[in-house]
Amino acid sequence: MSANTPAAAAPAKSKKMLIIILGVVAVLVIGGGAAAWFLMSRSHADDEEGSAAPAHKEAPKVAPTFLPLENMVVNLADPGGDRFAQVGITLELDDAKTAEQVKQYLPAIRSGILMLISQRTSSELLQREGKEKLANDILREVSRPLGFSVPTERERARAAAADKEEDPEERPRRRVERNPVRRVLFSSFIIQ
Protein backbone atom coordinates (compact mmCIF):
# COMPACT_ATOMS: atom_id res chain seq x y z
CA MET A 1 0.00 0.00 0.00
CA SER A 2 2.88 2.29 0.62
CA ALA A 3 3.71 1.93 -3.08
CA ASN A 4 0.20 3.10 -4.05
CA THR A 5 0.18 6.15 -1.73
CA PRO A 6 2.85 8.21 -3.56
CA ALA A 7 1.23 7.45 -6.91
CA ALA A 8 -2.18 8.55 -5.63
CA ALA A 9 -0.73 11.78 -4.12
CA ALA A 10 0.85 12.85 -7.43
CA PRO A 11 -2.47 12.89 -9.39
CA ALA A 12 -4.17 14.78 -6.53
CA LYS A 13 -1.45 17.51 -6.61
CA SER A 14 -1.65 17.82 -10.40
CA LYS A 15 -5.49 18.07 -10.23
CA LYS A 16 -5.24 20.89 -7.65
CA MET A 17 -2.63 22.68 -9.77
CA LEU A 18 -4.78 22.27 -12.90
CA ILE A 19 -7.83 23.70 -11.08
CA ILE A 20 -5.78 26.69 -9.84
CA ILE A 21 -4.40 27.38 -13.32
CA LEU A 22 -7.87 27.12 -14.87
CA GLY A 23 -9.25 29.43 -12.17
CA VAL A 24 -6.54 32.03 -12.82
CA VAL A 25 -7.12 31.83 -16.61
CA ALA A 26 -10.89 32.17 -16.10
CA VAL A 27 -10.42 35.24 -13.86
CA LEU A 28 -8.09 36.82 -16.45
CA VAL A 29 -10.51 36.14 -19.31
CA ILE A 30 -13.49 37.49 -17.38
CA GLY A 31 -11.51 40.53 -16.19
CA GLY A 32 -10.23 41.25 -19.71
CA GLY A 33 -13.73 40.92 -21.15
CA ALA A 34 -15.14 43.23 -18.50
CA ALA A 35 -12.40 45.82 -19.15
CA ALA A 36 -13.01 45.64 -22.91
CA TRP A 37 -16.77 46.02 -22.41
CA PHE A 38 -16.22 49.00 -20.10
CA LEU A 39 -13.91 50.77 -22.55
CA MET A 40 -16.19 50.10 -25.52
CA SER A 41 -19.31 51.31 -23.72
CA ARG A 42 -17.46 54.38 -22.54
CA SER A 43 -16.26 55.27 -26.05
CA HIS A 44 -19.79 54.78 -27.43
CA ALA A 45 -21.18 57.02 -24.70
CA ASP A 46 -18.60 59.70 -25.59
CA ASP A 47 -19.53 59.42 -29.28
CA GLU A 48 -23.23 59.76 -28.47
CA GLU A 49 -22.62 62.73 -26.20
CA GLY A 50 -20.35 64.35 -28.81
CA SER A 51 -22.89 63.98 -31.58
CA ALA A 52 -25.82 64.92 -29.38
CA ALA A 53 -24.34 68.19 -28.16
CA PRO A 54 -24.16 69.94 -31.56
CA ALA A 55 -27.63 68.65 -32.41
CA HIS A 56 -29.03 70.65 -29.49
CA LYS A 57 -27.19 73.80 -30.53
CA GLU A 58 -28.12 73.64 -34.21
CA ALA A 59 -31.51 73.30 -35.77
CA PRO A 60 -32.22 70.00 -37.47
CA LYS A 61 -30.69 69.77 -40.91
CA VAL A 62 -33.23 70.53 -43.59
CA ALA A 63 -32.79 71.00 -47.29
CA PRO A 64 -32.28 74.65 -48.23
CA THR A 65 -34.59 76.59 -50.49
CA PHE A 66 -33.08 78.05 -53.64
CA LEU A 67 -34.45 81.29 -55.06
CA PRO A 68 -33.18 82.07 -58.58
CA LEU A 69 -33.21 85.74 -59.56
CA GLU A 70 -33.64 86.91 -63.13
CA ASN A 71 -30.38 87.42 -65.04
CA MET A 72 -29.05 90.95 -64.78
CA VAL A 73 -27.16 92.84 -67.49
CA VAL A 74 -25.01 95.65 -66.11
CA ASN A 75 -22.52 98.13 -67.59
CA LEU A 76 -19.20 97.83 -65.78
CA ALA A 77 -17.04 100.67 -64.45
CA ASP A 78 -14.27 100.09 -67.01
CA PRO A 79 -12.77 103.16 -68.73
CA GLY A 80 -14.69 103.85 -71.93
CA GLY A 81 -17.86 102.18 -70.60
CA ASP A 82 -18.00 99.54 -73.31
CA ARG A 83 -17.80 96.46 -71.06
CA PHE A 84 -20.82 94.81 -69.47
CA ALA A 85 -21.63 91.76 -67.38
CA GLN A 86 -24.54 89.38 -67.51
CA VAL A 87 -24.92 87.75 -64.11
CA GLY A 88 -27.32 85.04 -62.99
CA ILE A 89 -27.75 84.77 -59.23
CA THR A 90 -29.41 82.11 -57.09
CA LEU A 91 -29.88 82.65 -53.36
CA GLU A 92 -29.58 79.73 -50.94
CA LEU A 93 -32.07 80.33 -48.13
CA ASP A 94 -33.00 78.48 -44.94
CA ASP A 95 -36.62 77.85 -45.84
CA ALA A 96 -39.60 78.81 -48.01
CA LYS A 97 -40.71 81.42 -45.45
CA THR A 98 -37.44 83.30 -45.98
CA ALA A 99 -37.93 83.03 -49.76
CA GLU A 100 -41.31 84.74 -49.41
CA GLN A 101 -39.74 87.52 -47.33
CA VAL A 102 -36.99 88.03 -49.92
CA LYS A 103 -39.59 88.19 -52.72
CA GLN A 104 -41.32 91.07 -50.91
CA TYR A 105 -38.12 93.12 -51.04
CA LEU A 106 -36.96 91.92 -54.48
CA PRO A 107 -37.14 95.30 -56.32
CA ALA A 108 -34.92 96.95 -53.69
CA ILE A 109 -32.59 93.94 -53.58
CA ARG A 110 -32.20 93.83 -57.39
CA SER A 111 -31.49 97.58 -57.46
CA GLY A 112 -28.82 97.22 -54.79
CA ILE A 113 -27.22 94.29 -56.62
CA LEU A 114 -27.18 96.24 -59.91
CA MET A 115 -25.47 99.15 -58.12
CA LEU A 116 -22.87 96.81 -56.64
CA ILE A 117 -22.01 95.18 -59.95
CA SER A 118 -21.90 98.49 -61.85
CA GLN A 119 -19.18 99.74 -59.48
CA ARG A 120 -16.83 96.87 -60.44
CA THR A 121 -14.40 96.64 -63.34
CA SER A 122 -14.06 93.66 -65.64
CA SER A 123 -10.55 92.95 -64.31
CA GLU A 124 -11.95 92.72 -60.75
CA LEU A 125 -14.76 90.39 -61.76
CA LEU A 126 -12.54 88.11 -63.84
CA GLN A 127 -10.60 87.15 -60.69
CA ARG A 128 -11.97 84.58 -58.25
CA GLU A 129 -11.36 86.93 -55.31
CA GLY A 130 -13.41 89.62 -57.06
CA LYS A 131 -16.33 87.23 -57.52
CA GLU A 132 -16.11 86.10 -53.89
CA LYS A 133 -16.08 89.71 -52.69
CA LEU A 134 -19.06 90.47 -54.92
CA ALA A 135 -20.94 87.44 -53.54
CA ASN A 136 -20.27 88.66 -49.98
CA ASP A 137 -21.45 92.17 -50.89
CA ILE A 138 -24.61 90.74 -52.49
CA LEU A 139 -25.19 88.64 -49.35
CA ARG A 140 -25.02 91.84 -47.30
CA GLU A 141 -27.40 93.60 -49.72
CA VAL A 142 -29.95 90.76 -49.58
CA SER A 143 -29.72 90.43 -45.78
CA ARG A 144 -30.17 94.13 -45.03
CA PRO A 145 -33.95 94.35 -45.72
CA LEU A 146 -34.49 91.18 -43.64
CA GLY A 147 -32.87 92.87 -40.61
CA PHE A 148 -29.55 91.02 -40.66
CA SER A 149 -26.12 92.51 -41.12
CA VAL A 150 -23.14 90.82 -42.73
CA PRO A 151 -19.79 92.30 -41.70
CA THR A 152 -17.41 93.57 -44.36
CA GLU A 153 -13.87 92.25 -44.65
CA ARG A 154 -12.58 95.31 -42.81
CA GLU A 155 -15.13 94.89 -39.98
CA ARG A 156 -14.23 91.21 -39.64
CA ALA A 157 -10.53 92.09 -39.40
CA ARG A 158 -11.24 94.71 -36.72
CA ALA A 159 -13.40 92.29 -34.73
CA ALA A 160 -10.73 89.59 -34.93
CA ALA A 161 -8.06 92.05 -33.71
CA ALA A 162 -10.31 93.20 -30.86
CA ASP A 163 -11.02 89.60 -29.86
CA LYS A 164 -7.28 88.88 -29.68
CA GLU A 165 -6.69 91.90 -27.44
CA GLU A 166 -9.53 91.12 -25.02
CA ASP A 167 -9.28 88.49 -22.35
CA PRO A 168 -11.62 85.61 -23.36
CA GLU A 169 -13.01 85.39 -19.81
CA GLU A 170 -13.83 89.11 -19.64
CA ARG A 171 -15.35 89.23 -23.13
CA PRO A 172 -19.16 89.26 -23.03
CA ARG A 173 -20.80 86.45 -24.93
CA ARG A 174 -22.47 87.85 -28.00
CA ARG A 175 -25.54 86.08 -29.20
CA VAL A 176 -25.71 86.37 -32.94
CA GLU A 177 -28.83 85.30 -34.78
CA ARG A 178 -28.21 83.05 -37.73
CA ASN A 179 -28.74 84.77 -41.06
CA PRO A 180 -31.44 82.91 -43.05
CA VAL A 181 -29.65 83.82 -46.29
CA ARG A 182 -26.99 81.13 -46.40
CA ARG A 183 -25.09 81.83 -49.61
CA VAL A 184 -25.09 83.67 -52.91
CA LEU A 185 -24.51 81.37 -55.86
CA PHE A 186 -23.71 82.47 -59.41
CA SER A 187 -25.66 80.47 -61.99
CA SER A 188 -24.07 82.39 -64.88
CA PHE A 189 -21.36 85.00 -65.13
CA ILE A 190 -20.54 86.48 -68.54
CA ILE A 191 -18.34 89.52 -69.08
CA GLN A 192 -18.11 91.14 -72.52
Tab-separated table of N, CA and C in Angstrom, residues 65 90-95 98-99 101-102 109 135 138-146 148 150 178-185:
chain	number	residue	atom	x	y	z
A	65	THR	N	-33.729	76.130	-49.408
A	65	THR	CA	-34.592	76.591	-50.491
A	65	THR	C	-33.739	77.466	-51.397
A	90	THR	N	-28.457	82.939	-57.823
A	90	THR	CA	-29.406	82.111	-57.091
A	90	THR	C	-29.077	82.256	-55.614
A	91	LEU	N	-30.078	82.500	-54.804
A	91	LEU	CA	-29.880	82.647	-53.357
A	91	LEU	C	-30.201	81.331	-52.669
A	92	GLU	N	-29.330	80.908	-51.772
A	92	GLU	CA	-29.582	79.728	-50.936
A	92	GLU	C	-30.127	80.234	-49.603
A	93	LEU	N	-31.376	79.851	-49.316
A	93	LEU	CA	-32.069	80.335	-48.126
A	93	LEU	C	-32.398	79.183	-47.192
A	94	ASP	N	-32.667	79.507	-45.932
A	94	ASP	CA	-32.998	78.480	-44.941
A	94	ASP	C	-34.286	77.741	-45.261
A	95	ASP	N	-35.319	78.492	-45.648
A	95	ASP	CA	-36.622	77.853	-45.840
A	95	ASP	C	-37.488	78.673	-46.783
A	98	THR	N	-38.453	82.290	-45.681
A	98	THR	CA	-37.445	83.301	-45.983
A	98	THR	C	-37.536	83.697	-47.454
A	99	ALA	N	-37.784	82.731	-48.334
A	99	ALA	CA	-37.927	83.029	-49.761
A	99	ALA	C	-39.077	84.012	-49.989
A	101	GLN	N	-40.171	86.217	-47.840
A	101	GLN	CA	-39.736	87.521	-47.332
A	101	GLN	C	-38.829	88.213	-48.346
A	102	VAL	N	-37.905	87.454	-48.942
A	102	VAL	CA	-36.993	88.031	-49.924
A	102	VAL	C	-37.783	88.524	-51.132
A	109	ILE	N	-33.758	94.819	-53.567
A	109	ILE	CA	-32.586	93.942	-53.580
A	109	ILE	C	-31.943	93.954	-54.962
A	135	ALA	N	-19.941	88.326	-54.167
A	135	ALA	CA	-20.938	87.444	-53.542
A	135	ALA	C	-21.174	87.865	-52.094
A	138	ILE	N	-23.213	91.043	-52.139
A	138	ILE	CA	-24.606	90.742	-52.486
A	138	ILE	C	-25.313	90.123	-51.284
A	139	LEU	N	-24.615	89.242	-50.556
A	139	LEU	CA	-25.192	88.643	-49.346
A	139	LEU	C	-25.583	89.733	-48.353
A	140	ARG	N	-24.729	90.726	-48.201
A	140	ARG	CA	-25.023	91.841	-47.304
A	140	ARG	C	-26.235	92.620	-47.811
A	141	GLU	N	-26.295	92.838	-49.124
A	141	GLU	CA	-27.401	93.603	-49.721
A	141	GLU	C	-28.737	92.872	-49.573
A	142	VAL	N	-28.722	91.545	-49.712
A	142	VAL	CA	-29.952	90.756	-49.583
A	142	VAL	C	-30.376	90.672	-48.118
A	143	SER	N	-29.426	90.595	-47.206
A	143	SER	CA	-29.720	90.428	-45.781
A	143	SER	C	-30.226	91.702	-45.120
A	144	ARG	N	-29.825	92.840	-45.647
A	144	ARG	CA	-30.167	94.128	-45.027
A	144	ARG	C	-31.676	94.325	-44.874
A	145	PRO	N	-32.505	94.137	-45.911
A	145	PRO	CA	-33.954	94.351	-45.717
A	145	PRO	C	-34.592	93.357	-44.740
A	146	LEU	N	-33.950	92.189	-44.555
A	146	LEU	CA	-34.485	91.185	-43.635
A	146	LEU	C	-34.100	91.465	-42.188
A	148	PHE	N	-30.813	91.656	-41.038
A	148	PHE	CA	-29.552	91.020	-40.662
A	148	PHE	C	-28.406	91.807	-41.274
A	150	VAL	N	-24.293	91.668	-42.401
A	150	VAL	CA	-23.143	90.825	-42.726
A	150	VAL	C	-21.929	91.727	-42.662
A	178	ARG	N	-28.683	83.642	-36.482
A	178	ARG	CA	-28.206	83.046	-37.727
A	178	ARG	C	-28.946	83.677	-38.897
A	179	ASN	N	-28.179	84.153	-39.877
A	179	ASN	CA	-28.738	84.773	-41.063
A	179	ASN	C	-29.462	83.712	-41.896
A	180	PRO	N	-30.722	83.920	-42.262
A	180	PRO	CA	-31.444	82.915	-43.047
A	180	PRO	C	-30.994	82.861	-44.504
A	181	VAL	N	-30.228	83.856	-44.945
A	181	VAL	CA	-29.653	83.822	-46.290
A	181	VAL	C	-28.292	83.155	-46.159
A	182	ARG	N	-28.212	81.909	-46.606
A	182	ARG	CA	-26.989	81.129	-46.402
A	182	ARG	C	-25.857	81.551	-47.338
A	183	ARG	N	-26.149	81.543	-48.641
A	183	ARG	CA	-25.091	81.832	-49.613
A	183	ARG	C	-25.669	82.502	-50.844
A	184	VAL	N	-24.772	83.133	-51.602
A	184	VAL	CA	-25.092	83.674	-52.913
A	184	VAL	C	-24.349	82.818	-53.921
A	185	LEU	N	-25.091	82.249	-54.852
A	185	LEU	CA	-24.509	81.375	-55.862
A	185	LEU	C	-24.660	82.038	-57.233
